[in-house]
JSON list of C-alpha atoms in Angstrom, two decimals:
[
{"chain": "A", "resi": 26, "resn": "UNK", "atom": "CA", "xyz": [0.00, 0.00, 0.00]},
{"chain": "A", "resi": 27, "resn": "UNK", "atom": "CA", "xyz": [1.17, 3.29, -0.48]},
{"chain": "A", "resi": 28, "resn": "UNK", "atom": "CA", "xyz": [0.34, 6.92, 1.04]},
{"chain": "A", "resi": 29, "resn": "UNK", "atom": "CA", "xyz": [0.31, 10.01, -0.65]},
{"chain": "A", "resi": 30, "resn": "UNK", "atom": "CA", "xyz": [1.03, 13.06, 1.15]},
{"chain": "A", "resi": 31, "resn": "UNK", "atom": "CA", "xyz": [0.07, 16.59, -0.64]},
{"chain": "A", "resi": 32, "resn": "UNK", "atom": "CA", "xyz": [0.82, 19.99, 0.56]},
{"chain": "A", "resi": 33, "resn": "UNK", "atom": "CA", "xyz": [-1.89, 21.81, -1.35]},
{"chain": "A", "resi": 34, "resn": "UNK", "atom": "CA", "xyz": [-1.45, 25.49, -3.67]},
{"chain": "A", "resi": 35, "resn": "UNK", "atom": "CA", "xyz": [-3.29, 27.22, -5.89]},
{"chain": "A", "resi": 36, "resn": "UNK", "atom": "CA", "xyz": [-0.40, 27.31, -8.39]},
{"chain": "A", "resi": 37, "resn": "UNK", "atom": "CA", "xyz": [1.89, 24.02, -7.26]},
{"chain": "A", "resi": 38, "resn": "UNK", "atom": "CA", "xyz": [0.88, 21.43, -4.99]},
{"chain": "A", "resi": 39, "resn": "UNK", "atom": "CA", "xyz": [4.00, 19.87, -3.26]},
{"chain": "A", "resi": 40, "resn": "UNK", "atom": "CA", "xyz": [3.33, 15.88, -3.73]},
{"chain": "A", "resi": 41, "resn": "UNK", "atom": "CA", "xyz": [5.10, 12.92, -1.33]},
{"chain": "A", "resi": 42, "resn": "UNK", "atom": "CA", "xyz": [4.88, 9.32, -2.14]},
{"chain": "A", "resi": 43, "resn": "UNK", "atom": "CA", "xyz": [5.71, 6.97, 0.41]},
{"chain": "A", "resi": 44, "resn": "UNK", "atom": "CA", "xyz": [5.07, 2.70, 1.01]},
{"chain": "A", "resi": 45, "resn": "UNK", "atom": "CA", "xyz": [3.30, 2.46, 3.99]},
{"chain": "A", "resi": 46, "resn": "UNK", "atom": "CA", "xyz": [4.83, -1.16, 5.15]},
{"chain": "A", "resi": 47, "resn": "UNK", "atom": "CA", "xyz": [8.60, 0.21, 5.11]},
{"chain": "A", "resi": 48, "resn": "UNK", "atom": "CA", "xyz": [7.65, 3.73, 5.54]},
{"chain": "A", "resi": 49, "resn": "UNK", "atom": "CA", "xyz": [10.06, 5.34, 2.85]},
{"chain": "A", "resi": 50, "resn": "UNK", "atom": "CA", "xyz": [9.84, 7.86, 0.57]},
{"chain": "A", "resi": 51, "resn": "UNK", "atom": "CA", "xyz": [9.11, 6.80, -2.85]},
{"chain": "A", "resi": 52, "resn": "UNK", "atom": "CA", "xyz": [9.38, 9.94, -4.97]},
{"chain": "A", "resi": 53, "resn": "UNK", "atom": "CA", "xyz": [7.80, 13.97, -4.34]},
{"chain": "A", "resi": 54, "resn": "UNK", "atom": "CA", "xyz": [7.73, 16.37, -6.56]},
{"chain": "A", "resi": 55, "resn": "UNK", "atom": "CA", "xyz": [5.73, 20.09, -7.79]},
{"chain": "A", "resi": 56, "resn": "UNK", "atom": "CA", "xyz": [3.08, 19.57, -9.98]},
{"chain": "A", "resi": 57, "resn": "UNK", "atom": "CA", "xyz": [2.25, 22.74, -11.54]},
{"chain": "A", "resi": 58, "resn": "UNK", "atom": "CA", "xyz": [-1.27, 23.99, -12.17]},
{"chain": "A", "resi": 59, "resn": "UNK", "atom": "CA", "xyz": [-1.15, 24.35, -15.99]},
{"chain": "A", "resi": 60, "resn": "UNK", "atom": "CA", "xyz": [-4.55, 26.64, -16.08]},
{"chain": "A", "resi": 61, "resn": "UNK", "atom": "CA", "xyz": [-3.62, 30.41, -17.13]},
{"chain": "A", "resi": 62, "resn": "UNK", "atom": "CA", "xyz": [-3.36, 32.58, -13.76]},
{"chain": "A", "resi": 63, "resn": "UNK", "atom": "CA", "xyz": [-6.67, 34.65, -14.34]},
{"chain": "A", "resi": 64, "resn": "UNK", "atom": "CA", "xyz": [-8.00, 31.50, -13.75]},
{"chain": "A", "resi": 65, "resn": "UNK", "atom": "CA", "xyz": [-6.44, 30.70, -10.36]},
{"chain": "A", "resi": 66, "resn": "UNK", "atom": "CA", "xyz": [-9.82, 31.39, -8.87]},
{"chain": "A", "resi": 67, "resn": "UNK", "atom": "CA", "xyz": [-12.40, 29.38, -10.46]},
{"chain": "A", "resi": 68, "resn": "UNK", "atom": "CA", "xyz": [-13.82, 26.04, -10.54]},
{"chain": "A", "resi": 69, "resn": "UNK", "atom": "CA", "xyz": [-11.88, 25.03, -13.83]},
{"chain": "A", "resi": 70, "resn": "UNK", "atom": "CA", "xyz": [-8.78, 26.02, -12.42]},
{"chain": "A", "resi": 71, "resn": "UNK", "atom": "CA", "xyz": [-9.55, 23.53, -8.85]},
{"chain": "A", "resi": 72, "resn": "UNK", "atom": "CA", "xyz": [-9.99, 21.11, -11.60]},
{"chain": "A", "resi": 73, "resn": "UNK", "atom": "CA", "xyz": [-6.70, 21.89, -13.63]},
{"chain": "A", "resi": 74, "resn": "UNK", "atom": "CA", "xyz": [-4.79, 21.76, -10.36]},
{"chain": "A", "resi": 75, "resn": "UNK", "atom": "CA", "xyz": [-6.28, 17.96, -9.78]},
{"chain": "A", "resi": 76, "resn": "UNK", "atom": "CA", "xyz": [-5.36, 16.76, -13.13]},
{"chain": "A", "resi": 77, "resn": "UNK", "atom": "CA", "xyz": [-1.84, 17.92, -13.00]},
{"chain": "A", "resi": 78, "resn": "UNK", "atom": "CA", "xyz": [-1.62, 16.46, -9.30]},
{"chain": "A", "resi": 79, "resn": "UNK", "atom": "CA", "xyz": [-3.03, 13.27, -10.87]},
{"chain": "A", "resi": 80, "resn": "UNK", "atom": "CA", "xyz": [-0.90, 12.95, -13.89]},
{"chain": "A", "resi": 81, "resn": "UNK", "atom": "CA", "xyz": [1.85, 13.41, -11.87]},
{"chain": "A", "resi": 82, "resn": "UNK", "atom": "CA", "xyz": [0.84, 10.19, -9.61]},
{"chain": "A", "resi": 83, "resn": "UNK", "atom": "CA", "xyz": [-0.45, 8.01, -12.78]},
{"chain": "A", "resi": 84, "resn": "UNK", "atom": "CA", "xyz": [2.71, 6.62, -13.30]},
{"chain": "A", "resi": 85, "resn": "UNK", "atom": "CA", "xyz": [3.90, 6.40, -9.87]},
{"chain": "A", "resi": 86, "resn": "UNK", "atom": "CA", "xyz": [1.17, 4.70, -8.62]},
{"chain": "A", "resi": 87, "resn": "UNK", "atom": "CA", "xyz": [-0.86, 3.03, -11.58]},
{"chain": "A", "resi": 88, "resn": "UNK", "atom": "CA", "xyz": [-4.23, 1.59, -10.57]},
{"chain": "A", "resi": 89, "resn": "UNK", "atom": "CA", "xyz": [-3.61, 0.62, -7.13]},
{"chain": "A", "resi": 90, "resn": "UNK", "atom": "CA", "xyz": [-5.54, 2.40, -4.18]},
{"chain": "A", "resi": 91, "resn": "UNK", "atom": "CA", "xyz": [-3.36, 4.51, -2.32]},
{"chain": "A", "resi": 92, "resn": "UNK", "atom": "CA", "xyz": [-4.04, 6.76, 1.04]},
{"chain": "A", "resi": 93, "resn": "UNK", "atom": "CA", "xyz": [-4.19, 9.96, 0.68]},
{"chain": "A", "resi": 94, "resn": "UNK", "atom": "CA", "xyz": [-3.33, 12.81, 3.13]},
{"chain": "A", "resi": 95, "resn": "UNK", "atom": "CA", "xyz": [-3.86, 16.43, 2.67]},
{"chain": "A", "resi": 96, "resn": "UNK", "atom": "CA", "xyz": [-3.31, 19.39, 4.94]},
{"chain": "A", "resi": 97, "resn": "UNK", "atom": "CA", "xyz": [-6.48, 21.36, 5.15]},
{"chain": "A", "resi": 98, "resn": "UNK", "atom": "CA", "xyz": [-6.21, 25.24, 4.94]},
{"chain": "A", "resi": 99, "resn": "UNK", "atom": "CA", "xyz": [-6.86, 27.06, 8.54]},
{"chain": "A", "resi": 100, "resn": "UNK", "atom": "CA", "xyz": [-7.76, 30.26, 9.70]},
{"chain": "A", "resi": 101, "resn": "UNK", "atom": "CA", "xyz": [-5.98, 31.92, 12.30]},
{"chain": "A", "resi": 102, "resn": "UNK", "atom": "CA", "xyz": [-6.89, 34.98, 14.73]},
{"chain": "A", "resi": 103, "resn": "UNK", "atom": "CA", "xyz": [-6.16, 38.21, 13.31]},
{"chain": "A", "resi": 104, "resn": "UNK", "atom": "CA", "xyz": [-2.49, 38.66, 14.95]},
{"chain": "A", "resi": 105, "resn": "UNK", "atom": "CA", "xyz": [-1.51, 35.29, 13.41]},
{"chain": "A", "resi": 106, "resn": "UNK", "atom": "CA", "xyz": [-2.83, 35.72, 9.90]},
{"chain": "A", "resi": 107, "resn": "UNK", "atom": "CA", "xyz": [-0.43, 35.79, 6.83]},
{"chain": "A", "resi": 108, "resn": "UNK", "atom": "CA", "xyz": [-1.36, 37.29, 3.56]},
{"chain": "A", "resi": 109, "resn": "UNK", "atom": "CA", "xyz": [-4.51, 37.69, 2.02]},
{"chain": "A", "resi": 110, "resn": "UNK", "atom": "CA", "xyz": [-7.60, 35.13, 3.35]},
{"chain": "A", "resi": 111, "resn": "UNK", "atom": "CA", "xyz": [-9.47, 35.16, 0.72]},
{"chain": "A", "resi": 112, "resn": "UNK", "atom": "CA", "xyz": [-6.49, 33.19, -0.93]},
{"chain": "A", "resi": 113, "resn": "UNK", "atom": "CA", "xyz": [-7.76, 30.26, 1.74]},
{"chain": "A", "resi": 114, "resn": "UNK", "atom": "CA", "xyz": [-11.39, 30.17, 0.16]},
{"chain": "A", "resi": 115, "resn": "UNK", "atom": "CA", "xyz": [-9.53, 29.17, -3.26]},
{"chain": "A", "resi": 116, "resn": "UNK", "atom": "CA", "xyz": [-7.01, 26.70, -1.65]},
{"chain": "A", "resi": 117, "resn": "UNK", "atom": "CA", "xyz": [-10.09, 25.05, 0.43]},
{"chain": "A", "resi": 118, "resn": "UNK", "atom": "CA", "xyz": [-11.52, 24.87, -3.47]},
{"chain": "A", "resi": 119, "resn": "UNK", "atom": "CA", "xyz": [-8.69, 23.06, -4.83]},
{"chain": "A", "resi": 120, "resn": "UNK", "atom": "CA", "xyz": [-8.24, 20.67, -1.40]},
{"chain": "A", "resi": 121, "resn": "UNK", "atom": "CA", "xyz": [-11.91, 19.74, -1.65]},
{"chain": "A", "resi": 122, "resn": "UNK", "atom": "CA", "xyz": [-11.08, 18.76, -5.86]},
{"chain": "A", "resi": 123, "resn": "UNK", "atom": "CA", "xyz": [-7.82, 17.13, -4.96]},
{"chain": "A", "resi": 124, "resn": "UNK", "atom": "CA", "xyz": [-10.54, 15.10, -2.12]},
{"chain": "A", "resi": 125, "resn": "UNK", "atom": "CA", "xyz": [-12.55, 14.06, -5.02]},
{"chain": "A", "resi": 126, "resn": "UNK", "atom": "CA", "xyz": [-11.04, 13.74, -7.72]},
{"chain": "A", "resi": 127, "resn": "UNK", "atom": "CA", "xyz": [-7.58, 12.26, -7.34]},
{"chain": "A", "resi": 128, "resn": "UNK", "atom": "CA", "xyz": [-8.38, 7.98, -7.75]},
{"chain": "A", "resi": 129, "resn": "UNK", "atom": "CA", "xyz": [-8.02, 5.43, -6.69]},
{"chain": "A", "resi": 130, "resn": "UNK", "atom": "CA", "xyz": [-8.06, 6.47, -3.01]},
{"chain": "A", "resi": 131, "resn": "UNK", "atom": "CA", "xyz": [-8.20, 3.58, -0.33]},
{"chain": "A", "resi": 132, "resn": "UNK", "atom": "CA", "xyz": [-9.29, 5.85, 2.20]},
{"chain": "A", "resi": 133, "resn": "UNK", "atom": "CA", "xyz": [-8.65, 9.91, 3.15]},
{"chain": "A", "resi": 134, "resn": "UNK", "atom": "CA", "xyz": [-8.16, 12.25, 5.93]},
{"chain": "A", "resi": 135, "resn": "UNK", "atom": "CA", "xyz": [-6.21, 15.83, 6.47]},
{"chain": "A", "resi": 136, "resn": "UNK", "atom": "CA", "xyz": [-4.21, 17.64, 8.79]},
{"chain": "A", "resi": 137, "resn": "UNK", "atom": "CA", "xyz": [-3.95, 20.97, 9.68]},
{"chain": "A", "resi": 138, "resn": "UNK", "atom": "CA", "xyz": [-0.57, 22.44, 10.12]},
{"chain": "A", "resi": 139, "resn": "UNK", "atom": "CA", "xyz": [-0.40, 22.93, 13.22]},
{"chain": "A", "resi": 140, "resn": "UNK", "atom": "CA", "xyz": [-1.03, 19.30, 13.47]},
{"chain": "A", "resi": 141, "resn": "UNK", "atom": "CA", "xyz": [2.01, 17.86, 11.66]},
{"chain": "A", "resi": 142, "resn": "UNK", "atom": "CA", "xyz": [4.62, 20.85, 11.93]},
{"chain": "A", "resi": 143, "resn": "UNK", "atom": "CA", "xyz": [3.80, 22.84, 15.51]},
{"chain": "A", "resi": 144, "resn": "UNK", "atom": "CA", "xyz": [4.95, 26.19, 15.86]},
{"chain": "A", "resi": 145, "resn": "UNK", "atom": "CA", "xyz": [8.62, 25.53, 15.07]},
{"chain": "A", "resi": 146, "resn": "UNK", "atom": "CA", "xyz": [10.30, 28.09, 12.63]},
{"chain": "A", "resi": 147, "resn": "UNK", "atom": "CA", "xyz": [9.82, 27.11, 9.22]},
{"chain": "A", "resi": 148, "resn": "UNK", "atom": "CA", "xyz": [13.74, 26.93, 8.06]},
{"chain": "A", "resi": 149, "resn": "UNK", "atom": "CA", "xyz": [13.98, 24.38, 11.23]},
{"chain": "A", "resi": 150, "resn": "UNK", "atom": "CA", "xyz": [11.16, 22.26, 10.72]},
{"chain": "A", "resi": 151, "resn": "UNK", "atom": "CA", "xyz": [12.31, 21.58, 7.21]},
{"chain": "A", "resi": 152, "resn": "UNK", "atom": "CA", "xyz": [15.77, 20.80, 8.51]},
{"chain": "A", "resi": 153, "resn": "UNK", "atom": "CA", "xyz": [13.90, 18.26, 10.48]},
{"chain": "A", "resi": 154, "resn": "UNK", "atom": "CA", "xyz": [12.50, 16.95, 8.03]},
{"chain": "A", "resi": 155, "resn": "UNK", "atom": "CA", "xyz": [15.44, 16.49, 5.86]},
{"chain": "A", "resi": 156, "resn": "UNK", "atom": "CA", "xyz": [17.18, 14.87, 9.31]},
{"chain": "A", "resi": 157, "resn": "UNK", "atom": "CA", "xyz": [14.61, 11.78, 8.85]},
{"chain": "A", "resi": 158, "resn": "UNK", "atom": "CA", "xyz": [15.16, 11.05, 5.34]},
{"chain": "A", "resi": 159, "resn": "UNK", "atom": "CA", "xyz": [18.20, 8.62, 4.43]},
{"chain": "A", "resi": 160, "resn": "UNK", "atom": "CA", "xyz": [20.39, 9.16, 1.46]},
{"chain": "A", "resi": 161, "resn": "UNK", "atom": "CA", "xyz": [18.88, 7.07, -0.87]},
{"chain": "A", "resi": 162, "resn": "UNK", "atom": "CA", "xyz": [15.01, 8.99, -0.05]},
{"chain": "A", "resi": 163, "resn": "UNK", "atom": "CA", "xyz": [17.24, 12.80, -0.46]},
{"chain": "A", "resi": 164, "resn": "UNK", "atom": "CA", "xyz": [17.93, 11.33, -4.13]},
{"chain": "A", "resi": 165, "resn": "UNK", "atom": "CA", "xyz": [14.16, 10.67, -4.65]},
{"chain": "A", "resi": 166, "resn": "UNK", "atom": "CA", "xyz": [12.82, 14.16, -3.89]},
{"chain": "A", "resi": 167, "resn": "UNK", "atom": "CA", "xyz": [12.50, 16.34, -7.19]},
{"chain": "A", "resi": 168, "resn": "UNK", "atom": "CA", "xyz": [12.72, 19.80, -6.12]},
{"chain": "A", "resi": 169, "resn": "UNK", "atom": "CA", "xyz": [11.69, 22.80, -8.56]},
{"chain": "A", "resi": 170, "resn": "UNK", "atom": "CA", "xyz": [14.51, 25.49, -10.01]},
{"chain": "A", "resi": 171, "resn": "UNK", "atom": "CA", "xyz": [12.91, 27.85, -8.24]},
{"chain": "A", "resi": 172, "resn": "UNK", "atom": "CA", "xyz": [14.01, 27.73, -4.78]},
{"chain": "A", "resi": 173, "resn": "UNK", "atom": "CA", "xyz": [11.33, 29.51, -3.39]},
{"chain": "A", "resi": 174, "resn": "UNK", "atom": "CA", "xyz": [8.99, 26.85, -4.28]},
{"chain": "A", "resi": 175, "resn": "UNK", "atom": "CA", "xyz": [11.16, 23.93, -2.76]},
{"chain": "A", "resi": 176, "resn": "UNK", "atom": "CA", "xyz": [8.92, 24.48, 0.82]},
{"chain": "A", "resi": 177, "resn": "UNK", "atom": "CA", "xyz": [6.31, 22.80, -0.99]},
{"chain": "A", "resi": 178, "resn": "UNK", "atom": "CA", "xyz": [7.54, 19.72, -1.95]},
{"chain": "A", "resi": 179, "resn": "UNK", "atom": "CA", "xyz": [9.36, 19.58, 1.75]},
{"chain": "A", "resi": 180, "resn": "UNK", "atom": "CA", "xyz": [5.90, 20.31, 3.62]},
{"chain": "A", "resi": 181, "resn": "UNK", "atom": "CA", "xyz": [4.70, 17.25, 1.49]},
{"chain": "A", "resi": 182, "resn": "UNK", "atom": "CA", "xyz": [7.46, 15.18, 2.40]},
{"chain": "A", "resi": 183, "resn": "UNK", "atom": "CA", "xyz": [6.57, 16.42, 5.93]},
{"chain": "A", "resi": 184, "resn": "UNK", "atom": "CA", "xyz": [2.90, 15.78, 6.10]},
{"chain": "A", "resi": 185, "resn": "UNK", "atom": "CA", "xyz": [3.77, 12.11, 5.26]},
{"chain": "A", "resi": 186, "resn": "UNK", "atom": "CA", "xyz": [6.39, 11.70, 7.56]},
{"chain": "A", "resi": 187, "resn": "UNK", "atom": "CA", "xyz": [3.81, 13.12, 10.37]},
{"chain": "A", "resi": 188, "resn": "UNK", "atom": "CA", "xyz": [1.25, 10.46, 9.04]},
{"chain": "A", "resi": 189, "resn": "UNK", "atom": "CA", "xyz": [3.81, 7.69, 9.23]},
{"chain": "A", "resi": 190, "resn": "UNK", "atom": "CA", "xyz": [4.76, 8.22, 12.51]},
{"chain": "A", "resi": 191, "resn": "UNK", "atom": "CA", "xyz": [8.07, 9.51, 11.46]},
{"chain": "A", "resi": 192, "resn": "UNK", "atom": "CA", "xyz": [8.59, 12.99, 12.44]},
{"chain": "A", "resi": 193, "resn": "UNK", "atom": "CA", "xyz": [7.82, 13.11, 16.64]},
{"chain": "A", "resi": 194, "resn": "UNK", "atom": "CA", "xyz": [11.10, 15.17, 17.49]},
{"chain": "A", "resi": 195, "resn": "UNK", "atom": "CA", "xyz": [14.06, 12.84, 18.80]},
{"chain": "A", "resi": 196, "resn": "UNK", "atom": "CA", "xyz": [15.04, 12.97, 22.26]},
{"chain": "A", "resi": 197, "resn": "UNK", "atom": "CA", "xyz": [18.14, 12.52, 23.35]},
{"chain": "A", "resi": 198, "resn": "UNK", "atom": "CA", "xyz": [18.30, 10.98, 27.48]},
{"chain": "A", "resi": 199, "resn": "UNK", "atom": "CA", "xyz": [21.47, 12.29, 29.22]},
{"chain": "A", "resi": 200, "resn": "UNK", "atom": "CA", "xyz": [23.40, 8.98, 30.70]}
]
């Protein structure tokens, strides 16, 4: 069985693929949303986003039923917002597609940030995340030329590790 982990955008959705028995990364990657940017915010556009999330899995995964995990969107009070809100109507559009759409899906369920990444400092939770990956899963994880897109795919990678049981922080007992 396999889980996919997705890290959702209006533009790019950050994608992780991971075998649930061994509990390694597979592949991840940035699909891109190929639909024009005046379309960002429509219906067609949720859809576009889907189908270039789920071309990007077809030959990953084939036909067989995977899990699927997505972070939901999440409003925050007013002192903890970031950017413009509205922006979290769309993404909640294009979650709720990816929900749908994306097939064969053994069974679903999301996360909220907070959930899987706390209220560490983004820089150091992806430097965490990077920690539990071995060599061989580093050489698996596509990341984008534009490095302020590479987040994405890590969040993925992250949200899977958190679903996997994978990313609790380490503690290290004094002797």
């Amino acid at each position: 069985m396999k889980l996919v982990a997705i890290d959702p955008g209006l533009r790019h959705c950050g994608v992780a693929l991971f075998d649930v028995p061994s509990g390694a990364l597979l592949c991840a990657g940035l699909p891109r949303n190929p639909a024009p940017a005046p379309g960002e915010l429509s219906l067609a556009s949720w859809a576009s986003m889907a189908s270039a999330v789920q071309e990007w899995l077809r030959p990953r995964v084939g036909d067989v039923a995977f899990h699927l995990v997505i972070e939901l969107p999440r409003v925050y009070a007013a002192a903890h917002q970031k950017g413009d809100q509205n922006d979290l109507i769309q993404l909640a559009g294009v979650v709720g597609t990816l929900g749908g759409a994306l097939a064969p899906v053994a069974d679903r369920r999301s996360v909220y940030p907070r959930d899987w990444k706390g209220t560490l400092d983004a820089d150091a939770f992806i430097e965490r995340i990077k920690q539990r990956l071995d060599a061989g899963e580093h050489l698996r994880v596509e990341l984008p030329a534009t490095r302020d897109l590479h987040h994405n795919v890590w969040d993925a990678i992250g949200i899977g590790l958190h679903a996997l049981g994978r990313l609790a922080p380490r503690r290290v007992l004094p002797r």
